XYZ file of C-alpha atoms in Angstrom:
147
model
C 55.156 104.222 134.128
C 56.366 101.913 131.391
C 57.637 98.473 132.395
C 60.790 97.124 130.877
C 60.902 93.636 129.412
C 63.249 90.680 129.973
C 62.198 87.404 128.364
C 63.480 83.841 128.741
C 62.954 80.608 126.864
C 60.831 77.858 128.366
C 63.047 75.210 129.981
C 62.136 71.700 131.251
C 58.419 72.112 130.489
C 58.815 73.088 126.820
C 57.777 69.628 125.561
C 54.879 69.210 127.997
C 51.360 69.235 126.586
C 49.399 72.389 127.285
C 46.480 70.414 128.723
C 48.497 69.497 131.841
C 47.113 71.097 135.003
C 49.499 73.345 136.956
C 48.716 72.845 140.646
C 51.482 75.056 142.104
C 53.798 77.806 140.987
C 57.104 78.147 142.838
C 59.053 81.390 142.468
C 62.658 81.750 143.624
C 63.981 85.321 143.728
C 67.496 86.515 144.547
C 68.326 90.072 145.505
C 71.645 91.390 144.214
C 74.687 91.769 146.455
C 74.953 95.544 145.997
C 74.580 98.453 148.412
C 70.890 99.253 149.042
C 69.770 96.390 146.752
C 67.054 95.162 149.145
C 63.525 96.522 149.258
C 60.929 97.318 151.900
C 58.180 97.386 149.259
C 55.529 94.704 148.766
C 56.701 92.369 145.989
C 54.342 90.455 143.709
C 54.223 88.235 140.660
C 51.279 88.999 138.417
C 50.219 86.133 136.146
C 47.251 87.872 134.515
C 43.937 86.069 134.991
C 45.676 83.236 136.873
C 46.420 85.507 139.815
C 48.441 88.262 141.435
C 50.671 86.535 143.984
C 52.194 88.566 146.811
C 55.502 87.232 148.064
C 55.941 87.490 151.831
C 56.943 85.019 154.514
C 55.466 85.640 157.947
C 57.985 86.978 160.453
C 60.805 87.323 157.919
C 62.474 90.261 156.236
C 62.191 89.307 152.607
C 64.192 90.700 149.683
C 67.235 91.896 151.598
C 70.670 92.329 150.016
C 72.210 89.021 148.783
C 69.179 87.048 150.014
C 67.273 84.350 148.116
C 63.684 83.457 148.912
C 61.331 80.812 147.547
C 57.563 81.296 147.468
C 54.894 78.788 146.501
C 51.380 79.513 145.286
C 48.506 77.128 144.665
C 46.864 77.431 141.296
C 44.576 75.444 139.055
C 45.207 76.286 135.431
C 46.448 74.542 132.331
C 50.019 74.933 131.174
C 48.610 76.430 127.970
C 46.803 79.100 129.998
C 49.991 79.983 131.876
C 51.949 80.143 128.634
C 49.409 82.611 127.235
C 49.490 85.018 130.185
C 51.649 88.084 130.554
C 53.804 87.672 133.673
C 55.121 90.718 135.536
C 57.430 90.853 138.571
C 57.172 94.093 140.483
C 56.601 95.972 143.710
C 54.300 98.702 144.983
C 57.093 101.263 145.591
C 56.204 101.657 149.278
C 58.447 101.682 152.322
C 61.492 103.686 153.311
C 63.786 102.025 150.749
C 61.531 100.818 147.934
C 64.113 100.347 145.169
C 65.109 96.729 144.558
C 67.929 95.167 142.538
C 66.983 91.680 141.324
C 69.763 89.293 140.378
C 67.904 86.042 139.608
C 64.358 84.735 139.189
C 63.247 81.157 138.518
C 59.713 79.836 138.102
C 59.052 76.146 138.640
C 55.764 74.336 138.151
C 54.166 71.394 139.895
C 51.567 69.502 137.926
C 48.456 67.791 139.281
C 49.180 64.278 140.520
C 52.940 64.850 140.874
C 55.271 65.857 143.697
C 58.143 67.371 141.712
C 58.627 70.900 140.452
C 59.857 71.419 136.884
C 61.799 74.480 135.770
C 59.554 76.652 133.611
C 61.714 79.743 133.024
C 64.624 81.572 134.634
C 66.191 84.995 134.336
C 69.579 86.341 135.439
C 70.624 89.904 136.204
C 67.288 91.632 135.821
C 68.611 94.774 137.512
C 67.004 97.649 139.363
C 63.261 97.896 139.890
C 63.177 101.463 141.146
C 61.604 104.695 139.942
C 64.814 106.572 140.721
C 67.345 104.117 139.197
C 68.476 104.270 135.593
C 68.318 102.927 133.010
C 64.710 101.703 133.378
C 63.214 103.898 136.121
C 60.485 101.281 136.595
C 59.093 99.288 139.525
C 58.101 96.254 137.436
C 59.515 94.050 134.709
C 57.557 92.022 132.172
C 59.160 88.569 132.186
C 56.706 86.813 129.879
C 54.794 88.341 127.008
C 51.185 87.260 126.870
C 49.626 86.077 123.633
């Protein structure tokens, strides 16, 4: 199945040198406030060779209607490497109600030797990630084009 594409401009990190080491990636995802917008599927952020990060908090029901969750992943790559990777947000289409309506996604980066996260990119109103929902009929969205 073809993925649809929604791209965003680089934000606070756009003037950072590519040699900086990214030590953590923080992803904040909001589910839309619409009927049946939540998902029971396994959600992940694929950053190519950097990693495929599954988003799940132990003991919590993630990705429910009108809910926002933040997930943090350790990494060890350069900013240039991250910029060059294709990034895809998606799910495995499993569970009783797999379709998912995404309202907002933000990726923040923490660099080696620092404590603060810096906004990398953000997207609003991505829409439905569901095989049975028009107009995309897809379970994943490409949010950064690799080079």
